[in-house]
Amino acid sequence: MKAQSWNNDWQFRDDASGESQQVTLPHDAKLMLARTTVSGHSAAQQAYYPGGQFTYQHEFMAPASWQDQHVVVKFEGVYKNASVYLNDQLIGSHRYGYTQFVVSSIAR
């Protein structure tokens, strides 16, 4: 198995505002948000930060040698409720925060 790092050149988007920027992983979406003076844990607020939904997107071109091969992608620490898409098709998800998980697919 060959490991390859994809930590660079991710597109990060705040889904509420539509603002986006290029980031390098690891990255914390909450660092860009203003803190509140009240702590809470709900769908609208998490700890001292407002809640939100964010999208991280990374595009790459798979080499021809990957055609019809079993490809595994390991995520080392994603916050909760992650969905992973390949060519606009859901290939995996993970509910838990800051834990490793893998998704696999046949490269087409």
Coordinates of N, CA and C in Angstrom, one line a residue:
M1 N 0.8 -1.2 0.0 CA 0.0 0.0 0.0 C 0.9 1.2 0.0
K2 N 0.6 2.2 -0.8 CA 1.3 3.4 -0.9 C 0.6 4.6 -0.3
A3 N 1.2 5.3 0.7 CA 0.6 6.4 1.3 C 0.9 7.7 0.6
Q4 N -0.1 8.6 0.5 CA 0.1 9.9 -0.2 C -0.6 10.9 0.7
S5 N 0.1 12.0 1.0 CA -0.5 13.1 1.7 C -1.3 14.1 0.9
W6 N -2.5 14.4 1.3 CA -3.3 15.4 0.6 C -3.7 16.5 1.5
N7 N -2.8 16.9 2.4 CA -3.1 18.0 3.3 C -3.1 19.4 2.7
N8 N -2.5 19.6 1.6 CA -2.4 20.9 1.0 C -3.5 21.1 0.0
D9 N -3.8 22.4 -0.3 CA -4.7 22.8 -1.4 C -6.1 22.4 -1.2
W10 N -6.7 22.5 0.0 CA -8.1 22.2 0.2 C -8.9 23.5 0.1
Q11 N -10.1 23.4 -0.5 CA -10.9 24.6 -0.5 C -11.9 24.5 0.7
F12 N -11.9 25.5 1.5 CA -12.8 25.5 2.7 C -13.9 26.6 2.5
R13 N -15.1 26.2 2.8 CA -16.3 27.1 2.6 C -17.1 27.1 3.8
D14 N -17.5 28.3 4.3 CA -18.5 28.5 5.3 C -19.8 28.5 4.6
D15 N -20.6 27.4 4.8 CA -21.8 27.3 4.0 C -22.9 28.3 4.3
A16 N -22.8 29.0 5.5 CA -23.8 30.0 5.8 C -23.5 31.3 5.0
S17 N -22.2 31.7 5.0 CA -21.9 33.0 4.3 C -21.5 32.8 2.9
G18 N -21.1 31.5 2.5 CA -20.6 31.3 1.2 C -19.2 31.7 0.9
E19 N -18.5 32.3 2.0 CA -17.1 32.7 1.9 C -16.3 31.4 1.8
S20 N -15.2 31.5 1.0 CA -14.3 30.3 0.8 C -12.9 30.8 0.7
Q21 N -12.0 29.9 1.1 CA -10.6 30.2 1.0 C -9.8 28.8 0.9
Q22 N -8.6 28.9 0.4 CA -7.7 27.8 0.3 C -7.0 27.6 1.7
V23 N -7.0 26.3 2.2 CA -6.4 26.0 3.5 C -5.5 24.8 3.4
T24 N -4.7 24.6 4.4 CA -3.8 23.4 4.5 C -4.3 22.7 5.8
L25 N -4.4 21.4 5.7 CA -4.9 20.6 6.9 C -3.7 20.3 7.8
P26 N -3.9 20.2 9.1 CA -5.1 20.4 9.8 C -5.6 21.8 9.8
H27 N -6.9 22.0 9.9 CA -7.5 23.3 9.9 C -8.8 23.3 10.8
D28 N -9.0 24.3 11.5 CA -10.2 24.4 12.4 C -11.1 25.5 11.9
A29 N -12.3 25.2 11.4 CA -13.2 26.2 10.9 C -13.6 27.2 11.9
K30 N -13.7 26.8 13.2 CA -14.1 27.7 14.2 C -13.1 28.9 14.5
L31 N -11.9 28.7 14.2 CA -10.9 29.7 14.5 C -11.2 31.1 13.8
M32 N -11.9 31.0 12.7 CA -12.2 32.2 12.0 C -13.5 32.9 12.5
L33 N -14.2 32.3 13.4 CA -15.5 32.8 13.9 C -15.2 33.6 15.1
A34 N -16.1 34.6 15.4 CA -16.0 35.4 16.6 C -16.6 34.6 17.7
R35 N -15.9 34.7 18.9 CA -16.4 34.0 20.1 C -17.5 34.7 20.7
T36 N -18.4 34.0 21.3 CA -19.5 34.6 22.1 C -19.2 34.7 23.5
T37 N -20.0 35.4 24.3 CA -19.7 35.5 25.7 C -20.4 34.4 26.5
V38 N -21.3 33.7 25.9 CA -22.1 32.7 26.5 C -21.7 31.3 26.0
S39 N -21.5 30.4 26.9 CA -21.2 29.0 26.5 C -22.5 28.2 26.3
G40 N -22.5 27.4 25.3 CA -23.7 26.6 25.1 C -23.4 25.4 24.2
H41 N -24.3 24.4 24.1 CA -24.1 23.3 23.2 C -25.5 23.0 22.6
S42 N -25.7 23.4 21.4 CA -26.9 23.2 20.7 C -26.6 23.2 19.2
A43 N -27.6 23.0 18.4 CA -27.5 23.0 17.0 C -27.0 24.4 16.6
A44 N -27.4 25.5 17.3 CA -27.1 26.8 16.9 C -25.8 27.3 17.5
Q45 N -25.3 26.7 18.6 CA -24.1 27.2 19.2 C -23.3 26.0 19.8
Q46 N -22.0 26.1 19.7 CA -21.1 25.0 20.2 C -20.0 25.6 21.0
A47 N -20.0 25.4 22.3 CA -19.1 26.0 23.3 C -19.2 27.5 23.2
Y48 N -18.1 28.2 23.0 CA -18.2 29.6 22.9 C -18.2 30.2 21.5
Y49 N -18.5 29.3 20.6 CA -18.6 29.7 19.1 C -20.0 29.4 18.6
P50 N -20.4 30.2 17.6 CA -21.7 29.9 17.0 C -21.5 28.6 16.2
G51 N -22.6 27.9 16.1 CA -22.5 26.6 15.3 C -22.5 27.0 13.8
G52 N -22.3 26.0 13.0 CA -22.3 26.2 11.6 C -22.0 24.9 10.8
Q53 N -22.1 25.0 9.5 CA -21.8 23.9 8.6 C -20.8 24.4 7.6
F54 N -19.8 23.5 7.4 CA -18.6 23.9 6.6 C -18.3 22.8 5.7
T55 N -17.8 23.2 4.5 CA -17.4 22.2 3.5 C -15.9 22.3 3.2
Y56 N -15.3 21.2 3.1 CA -13.9 21.1 2.7 C -13.9 20.3 1.4
Q57 N -13.3 20.8 0.4 CA -13.2 20.1 -0.9 C -11.8 20.0 -1.4
H58 N -11.5 18.9 -2.0 CA -10.1 18.7 -2.5 C -10.3 18.0 -3.9
E59 N -9.8 18.5 -4.9 CA -9.8 17.9 -6.2 C -8.5 17.4 -6.6
F60 N -8.4 16.2 -7.2 CA -7.2 15.6 -7.7 C -7.5 14.8 -8.9
M61 N -6.5 14.5 -9.7 CA -6.6 13.7 -10.9 C -5.9 12.3 -10.5
A62 N -6.6 11.3 -10.5 CA -6.1 10.0 -10.3 C -5.3 9.5 -11.5
P63 N -4.1 8.9 -11.2 CA -3.3 8.4 -12.4 C -4.0 7.3 -13.0
A64 N -3.7 7.1 -14.3 CA -4.4 6.0 -15.1 C -4.1 4.6 -14.5
S65 N -3.0 4.5 -13.7 CA -2.7 3.2 -13.1 C -3.7 2.8 -12.0
W66 N -4.5 3.8 -11.5 CA -5.5 3.5 -10.5 C -6.8 2.9 -11.1
Q67 N -7.0 2.9 -12.4 CA -8.2 2.5 -13.0 C -8.5 1.1 -12.6
D68 N -9.8 0.9 -12.1 CA -10.3 -0.4 -11.6 C -9.5 -1.0 -10.4
Q69 N -8.8 -0.1 -9.7 CA -8.1 -0.6 -8.5 C -8.9 -0.2 -7.3
H70 N -8.6 -0.9 -6.2 CA -9.2 -0.6 -4.9 C -8.4 0.5 -4.3
V71 N -9.1 1.6 -4.0 CA -8.4 2.8 -3.4 C -9.0 3.0 -2.0
V72 N -8.1 3.2 -1.0 CA -8.5 3.5 0.3 C -8.0 4.9 0.7
V73 N -8.9 5.7 1.3 CA -8.4 7.0 1.8 C -8.7 7.0 3.3
K74 N -7.6 7.4 4.0 CA -7.7 7.4 5.5 C -7.7 8.9 5.9
F75 N -8.7 9.2 6.7 CA -8.8 10.5 7.3 C -8.3 10.4 8.8
E76 N -7.4 11.2 9.2 CA -6.8 11.1 10.5 C -7.5 11.8 11.6
G77 N -8.4 12.7 11.3 CA -9.2 13.4 12.3 C -10.1 14.5 11.7
V78 N -11.3 14.1 11.5 CA -12.3 15.0 11.0 C -13.3 15.3 12.1
Y79 N -13.8 16.5 12.2 CA -14.8 16.7 13.2 C -16.1 15.9 12.8
K80 N -17.1 16.1 13.5 CA -18.3 15.2 13.4 C -19.1 15.3 12.1
N81 N -19.8 14.3 11.8 CA -20.8 14.3 10.7 C -20.1 14.6 9.3
A82 N -19.1 13.8 9.0 CA -18.4 14.0 7.8 C -19.0 13.1 6.7
S83 N -19.1 13.6 5.5 CA -19.5 12.9 4.3 C -18.5 13.0 3.3
V84 N -18.1 11.9 2.6 CA -17.0 11.8 1.7 C -17.6 11.5 0.3
Y85 N -17.4 12.3 -0.7 CA -17.9 12.1 -2.0 C -16.7 11.9 -3.0
L86 N -17.0 11.1 -4.0 CA -16.0 10.9 -5.1 C -16.8 11.0 -6.4
N87 N -16.5 11.9 -7.2 CA -17.2 12.2 -8.5 C -18.7 12.3 -8.2
D88 N -19.0 13.1 -7.2 CA -20.4 13.5 -6.8 C -21.2 12.3 -6.2
Q89 N -20.6 11.2 -5.9 CA -21.3 10.1 -5.3 C -20.8 9.9 -3.9
L90 N -21.7 9.7 -2.9 CA -21.3 9.5 -1.5 C -20.6 8.1 -1.4
I91 N -19.4 8.1 -0.9 CA -18.7 6.8 -0.8 C -18.4 6.4 0.7
G92 N -18.8 7.4 1.6 CA -18.6 7.1 3.0 C -19.0 8.2 3.9
S93 N -19.1 7.9 5.2 CA -19.5 9.0 6.2 C -19.0 8.5 7.5
H94 N -18.9 9.5 8.4 CA -18.4 9.3 9.8 C -19.1 10.2 10.7
R95 N -19.7 9.7 11.8 CA -20.5 10.6 12.7 C -19.6 11.2 13.8
Y96 N -18.5 10.5 14.1 CA -17.8 10.9 15.4 C -16.7 11.9 15.1
G97 N -16.4 12.6 16.2 CA -15.4 13.7 16.0 C -14.0 13.3 16.4
Y98 N -13.1 13.8 15.6 CA -11.7 13.7 15.8 C -11.2 12.3 16.0
T99 N -11.7 11.4 15.2 CA -11.2 10.0 15.2 C -11.0 9.6 13.8
Q100 N -10.0 8.7 13.6 CA -9.7 8.2 12.3 C -10.8 7.4 11.7
F101 N -10.9 7.5 10.4 CA -11.8 6.6 9.6 C -11.3 6.4 8.2
V102 N -11.7 5.4 7.5 CA -11.3 5.2 6.2 C -12.5 5.0 5.3
V103 N -12.4 5.4 4.0 CA -13.4 5.1 3.0 C -12.7 4.4 1.8
S104 N -13.4 3.6 1.1 CA -12.7 2.9 0.0 C -13.7 2.9 -1.2
S105 N -13.1 2.8 -2.3 CA -13.9 2.7 -3.6 C -13.0 2.1 -4.6
I106 N -13.7 1.7 -5.7 CA -13.0 1.3 -6.9 C -12.8 2.5 -7.8
A107 N -11.6 2.8 -8.2 CA -11.4 4.0 -9.0 C -11.9 3.8 -10.4
R108 N -12.7 4.7 -10.9 CA -13.3 4.6 -12.2 C -13.0 5.9 -13.0

